Structure formats: C-alpha cells, structure tokens
XYZ file of C-alpha atoms in Angstrom:
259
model
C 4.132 -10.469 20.700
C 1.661 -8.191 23.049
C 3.233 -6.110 25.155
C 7.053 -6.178 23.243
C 9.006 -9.245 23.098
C 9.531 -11.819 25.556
C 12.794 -11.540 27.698
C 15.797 -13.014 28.756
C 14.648 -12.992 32.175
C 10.890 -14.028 31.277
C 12.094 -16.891 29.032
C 14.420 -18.340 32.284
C 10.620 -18.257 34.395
C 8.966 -19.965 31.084
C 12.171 -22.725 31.775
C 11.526 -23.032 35.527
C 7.473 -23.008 35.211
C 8.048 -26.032 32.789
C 10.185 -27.510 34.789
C 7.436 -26.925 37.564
C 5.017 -29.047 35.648
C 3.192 -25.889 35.410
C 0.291 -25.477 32.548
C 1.216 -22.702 29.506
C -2.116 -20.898 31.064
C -0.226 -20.758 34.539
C 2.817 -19.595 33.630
C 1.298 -17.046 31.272
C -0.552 -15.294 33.815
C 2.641 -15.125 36.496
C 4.322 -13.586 33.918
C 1.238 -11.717 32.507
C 1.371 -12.400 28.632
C -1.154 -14.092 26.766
C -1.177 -18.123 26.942
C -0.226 -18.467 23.349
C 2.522 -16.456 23.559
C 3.784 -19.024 26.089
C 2.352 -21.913 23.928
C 4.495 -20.443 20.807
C 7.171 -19.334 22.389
C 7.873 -23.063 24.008
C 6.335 -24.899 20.842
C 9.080 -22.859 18.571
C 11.818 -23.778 21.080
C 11.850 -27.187 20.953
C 9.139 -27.920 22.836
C 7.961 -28.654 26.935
C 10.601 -31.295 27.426
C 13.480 -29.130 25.488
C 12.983 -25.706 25.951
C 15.772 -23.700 27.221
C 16.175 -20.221 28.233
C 19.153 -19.368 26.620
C 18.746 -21.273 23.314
C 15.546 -19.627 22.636
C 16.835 -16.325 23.320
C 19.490 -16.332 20.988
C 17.143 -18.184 18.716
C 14.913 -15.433 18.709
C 17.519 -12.795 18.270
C 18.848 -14.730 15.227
C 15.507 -14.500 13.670
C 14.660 -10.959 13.993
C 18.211 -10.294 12.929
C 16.946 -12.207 9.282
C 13.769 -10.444 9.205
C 15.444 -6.827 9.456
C 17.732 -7.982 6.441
C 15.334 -9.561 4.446
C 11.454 -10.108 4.787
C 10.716 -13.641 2.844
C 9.763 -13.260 -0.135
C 6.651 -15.255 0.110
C 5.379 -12.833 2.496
C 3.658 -10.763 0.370
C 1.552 -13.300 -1.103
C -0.077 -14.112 1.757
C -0.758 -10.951 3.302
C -1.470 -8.265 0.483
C -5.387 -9.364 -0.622
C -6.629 -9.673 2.806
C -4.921 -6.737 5.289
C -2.472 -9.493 7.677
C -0.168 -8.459 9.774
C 3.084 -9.974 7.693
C 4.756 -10.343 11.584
C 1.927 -12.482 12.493
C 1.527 -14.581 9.835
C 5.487 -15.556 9.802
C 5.192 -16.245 13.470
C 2.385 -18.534 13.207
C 4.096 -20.571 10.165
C 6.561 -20.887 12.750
C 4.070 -22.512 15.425
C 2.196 -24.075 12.712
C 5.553 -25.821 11.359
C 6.738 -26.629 14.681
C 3.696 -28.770 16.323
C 3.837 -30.830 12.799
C 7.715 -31.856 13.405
C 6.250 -32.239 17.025
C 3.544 -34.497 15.661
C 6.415 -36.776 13.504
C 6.654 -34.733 10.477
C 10.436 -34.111 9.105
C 11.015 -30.721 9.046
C 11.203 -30.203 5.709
C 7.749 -31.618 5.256
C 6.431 -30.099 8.279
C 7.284 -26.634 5.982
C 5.441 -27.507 3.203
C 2.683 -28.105 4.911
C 2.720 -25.620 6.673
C 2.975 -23.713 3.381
C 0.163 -25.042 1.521
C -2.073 -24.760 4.803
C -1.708 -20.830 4.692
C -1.606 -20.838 1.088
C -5.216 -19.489 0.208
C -5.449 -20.755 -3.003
C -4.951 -24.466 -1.604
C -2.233 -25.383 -4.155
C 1.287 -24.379 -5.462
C 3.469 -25.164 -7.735
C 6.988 -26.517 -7.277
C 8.781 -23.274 -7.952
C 5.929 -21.684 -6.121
C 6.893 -23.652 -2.980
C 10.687 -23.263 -3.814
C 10.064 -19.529 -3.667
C 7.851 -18.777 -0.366
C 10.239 -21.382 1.830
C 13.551 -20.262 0.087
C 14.763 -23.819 -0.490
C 16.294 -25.543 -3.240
C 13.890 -27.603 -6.117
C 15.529 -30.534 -4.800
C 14.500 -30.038 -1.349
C 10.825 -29.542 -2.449
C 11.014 -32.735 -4.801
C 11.962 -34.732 -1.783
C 9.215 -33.316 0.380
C 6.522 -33.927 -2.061
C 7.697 -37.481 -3.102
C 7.346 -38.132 0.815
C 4.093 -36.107 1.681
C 2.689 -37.983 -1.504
C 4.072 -41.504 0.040
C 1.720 -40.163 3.410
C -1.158 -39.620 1.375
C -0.901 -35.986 2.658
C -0.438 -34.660 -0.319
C -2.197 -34.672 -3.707
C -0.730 -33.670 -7.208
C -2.906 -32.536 -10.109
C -2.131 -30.121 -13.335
C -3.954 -26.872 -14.074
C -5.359 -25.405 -16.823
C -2.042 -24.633 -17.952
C -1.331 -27.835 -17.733
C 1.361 -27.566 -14.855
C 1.516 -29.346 -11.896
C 0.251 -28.363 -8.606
C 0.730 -29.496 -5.353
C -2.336 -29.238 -2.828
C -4.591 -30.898 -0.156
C -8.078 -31.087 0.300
C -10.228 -30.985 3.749
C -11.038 -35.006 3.167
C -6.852 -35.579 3.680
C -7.146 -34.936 7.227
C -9.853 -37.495 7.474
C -8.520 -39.784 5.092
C -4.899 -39.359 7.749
C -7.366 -40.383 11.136
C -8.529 -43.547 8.924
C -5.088 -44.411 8.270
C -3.597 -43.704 12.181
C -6.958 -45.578 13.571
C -5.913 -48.878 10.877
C -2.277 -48.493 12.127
C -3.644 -48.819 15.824
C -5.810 -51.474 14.871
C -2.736 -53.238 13.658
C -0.862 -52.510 16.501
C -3.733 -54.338 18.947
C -4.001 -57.163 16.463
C 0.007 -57.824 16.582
C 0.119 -57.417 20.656
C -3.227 -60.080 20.914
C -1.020 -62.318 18.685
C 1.597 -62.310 21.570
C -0.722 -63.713 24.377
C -0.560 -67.016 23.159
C 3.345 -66.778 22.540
C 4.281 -65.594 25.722
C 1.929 -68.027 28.044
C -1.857 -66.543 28.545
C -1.914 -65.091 32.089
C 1.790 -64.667 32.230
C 2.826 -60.976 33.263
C 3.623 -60.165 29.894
C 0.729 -61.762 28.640
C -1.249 -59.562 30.480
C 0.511 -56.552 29.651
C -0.325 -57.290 25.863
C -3.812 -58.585 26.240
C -4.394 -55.111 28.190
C -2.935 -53.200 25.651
C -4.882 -55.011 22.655
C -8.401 -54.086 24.579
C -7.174 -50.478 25.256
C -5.699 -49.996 21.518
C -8.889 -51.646 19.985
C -11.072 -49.285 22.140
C -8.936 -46.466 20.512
C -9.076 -47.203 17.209
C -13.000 -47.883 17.040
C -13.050 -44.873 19.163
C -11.048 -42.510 16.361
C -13.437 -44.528 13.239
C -16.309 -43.479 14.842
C -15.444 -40.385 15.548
C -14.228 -39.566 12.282
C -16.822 -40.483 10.643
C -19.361 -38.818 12.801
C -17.414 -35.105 12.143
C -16.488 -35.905 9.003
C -18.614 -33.608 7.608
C -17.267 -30.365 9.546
C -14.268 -30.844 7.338
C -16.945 -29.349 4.381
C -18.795 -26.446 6.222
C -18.650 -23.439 5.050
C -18.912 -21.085 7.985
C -20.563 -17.794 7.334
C -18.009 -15.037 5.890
C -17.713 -11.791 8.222
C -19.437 -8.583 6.744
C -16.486 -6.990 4.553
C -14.809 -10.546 3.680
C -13.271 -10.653 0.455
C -14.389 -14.300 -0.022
C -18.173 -14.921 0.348
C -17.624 -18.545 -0.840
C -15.471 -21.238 -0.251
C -12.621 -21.631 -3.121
C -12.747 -24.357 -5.820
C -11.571 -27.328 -4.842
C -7.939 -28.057 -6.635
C -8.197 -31.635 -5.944
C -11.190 -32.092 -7.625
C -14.822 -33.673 -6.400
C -14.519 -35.003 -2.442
C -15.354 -39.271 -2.999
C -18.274 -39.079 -1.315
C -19.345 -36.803 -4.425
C -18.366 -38.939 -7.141
C-alpha cells in the first residue's frame, strides 16, 4: 500500500468513518491514503456493513505471514512477460475476488473468476486453475460445473485437444440480458399480485409500484446493453513499448454477432 501498510490505529478510524456513514474518498483523505486503499482495504474485510478493526488487522497479518513463507505459485505467470509488481497483482485478485462474493458469487467461484479475468491468455486448463489458486481438482470441478450452470463460463478444447476453461467479452453482456429477464420476471410476478390482493389495497399498491419501477429497470439495463455493447470489442490503442499491439485470439471462438 502507499506510504507502508495500513495500521491498527488507522484501520479502528476506517471502522468509525464507516460507521459515520462517511464516503471511502472522505475517510481516505482524514487519514491521508489513497481512496482505494480504503476501498480495498474495507472491500477485503468483509465489506462497509462488516468491517472490523481488529479482524482485518489480524487478517492482514495472517496474510503477509503466507506470503513471506510462500509466494503462490501462480504468481509468476502473471507477472514475468509484462514487468507487474507480483504484490500488486495478488492484492488486486484479492479486491477483484472480494466485490464478486459481494456481488453473489460463492467464493470459490468468485476465485476462478477472478483467475481467468487476470489470466492473459483468457483460458486455463483445469490443472492450470488447480495450480494458480492452490485448490484441490475437485474444488475446481465444482466451480466450473456452477460458473458453466451461470453461463459465465465457457468450455472448449485446444489444439491439443484438452479442455479449457475461458470467457469471452460478450459473457458480461450475455449476464446483463439474463439479470434484466430475471427483473422482468420479477415485475411480471408482482403485477400478477394486484389482482390477488384487491387493486388499490395497500399491498396492491406496493406491488403495482414495484412492477412500474422494476419494468422501468429492466428496459432500462436492455437498452443500455445493447447500446454499449460494442465497447465490450474495442480495442483501445496499446501504449508505446506494449508487448501486445493486438488484442489476443479469441478462445471461445467467433462473438454471435459474427457468425
């Protein structure tokens, strides 16, 4: 973290500044450290409504304690081809793991993708996976078999015929589709209920409001997808020195709207 590691005492005015209602940006700059250390710092430790001093110290302590006995073996991997700092890459699979358990994702899952996100190649194998997070096969197997379930997921086989677990940029569309149909669902179910509890009844009202609000939202996220759909594909000019002037084939194969 700039400026050495957060401590005791800083964590305990992170805790109070939450409990404040105060914004990360806020509390960053009374305790003069950037606003994401603040943001990963809370995000790691359970969060704006769990954080707690003393937990996330010892937390903390636990995990440079691991890191001075062992560096993950995965680490390399991601850091030799392009100059990272290993410390800062670990720390924001951290952050990057823990706002996907935040968002619903088991935690499991929330590593893997996590994993593949980073991964610059887009796609690993099984015992790839196995390796970088240190798990069992099992534990991958099960995360797969539900990321697949998600449609977060794709599997495919290479040229060596083995199989390969990866995403493309069109998944994260494909996911706002899906959450904007569950929403959809959701308004239909709650208009259902006007008629079944007694049309301008209190609860009738309270579901006829929420049908017109969740509708709203769902057209809302459709239309917005669609409209930036195509960011997902842009290729944003590589910095003089890059090591990769083009984007990297797409494991997946051709997007649909490609055939």
């Amino acid at each position: 973290m700039p400026g050495g590691r957060l401590t005791q005492q800083e964590r305990q005015q992170i805790a109070t500044g939450l409990a404040d209602g105060l914004a990360y940006a806020e509390i960053a700059r009374r305790l003069d450290r950037p606003t994401s250390t603040i943001t990963r710092e809370v995000m790691r430790n359970g969060g704006p409504a769990g954080y707690r001093a003393d937990l996330a110290h010892r937390a903390t302590e636990r995990r440079a304690h691991r890191r001075k006995r062992a560096a993950p073996r995965g680490s390399k991997t991601l850091t030799e081809d392009y100059g990272r700092d290993p410390e800062a890459v670990r720390a924001y699979e951290e952050t990057l793991t823990t706002v996907f358990i935040a968002s619903g994702t088991p935690k499991m899952m929330a590593r893997v993708m996590a994993c593949l996100t980073l991964s610059d190649s887009g796609s690993l194998t099984a015992a790839e996976l196995a390796e970088r997070l240190e798990v069992s096969p099992a534990s991958i197997s099960k995360a797969i078999t539900f990321l697949e379930s998600q449609d977060l997921v794709r599997r495919f086989r290479d040229e060596g015929r083995r199989e390969r677990y990866g995403f493309d940029e069109d998944i994260w569309y494909q996911s706002m589709v899906a959450s904007a149909r569950s929403t959809a669902q959701v308004a239909e179910t709650s208009r259902q209920g006007v008629a079944v509890m007694g049309r301008g009844t209190p609860a009738a009202v309270r579901l006829e409001n929420a049908a017109r609000f969740l509708d709203f939202v769902a057209e809302t996220m459709l239309r917005a997808s669609e409209q930036a759909r195509e960011v997902l594909f842009a290729n944003p000019a590589a910095a003089p020195g890059d090591k990769a002037d083009a984007a990297p084939d797409d494991p997946a194969g051709p997007r649909p709207d490609q055939g």
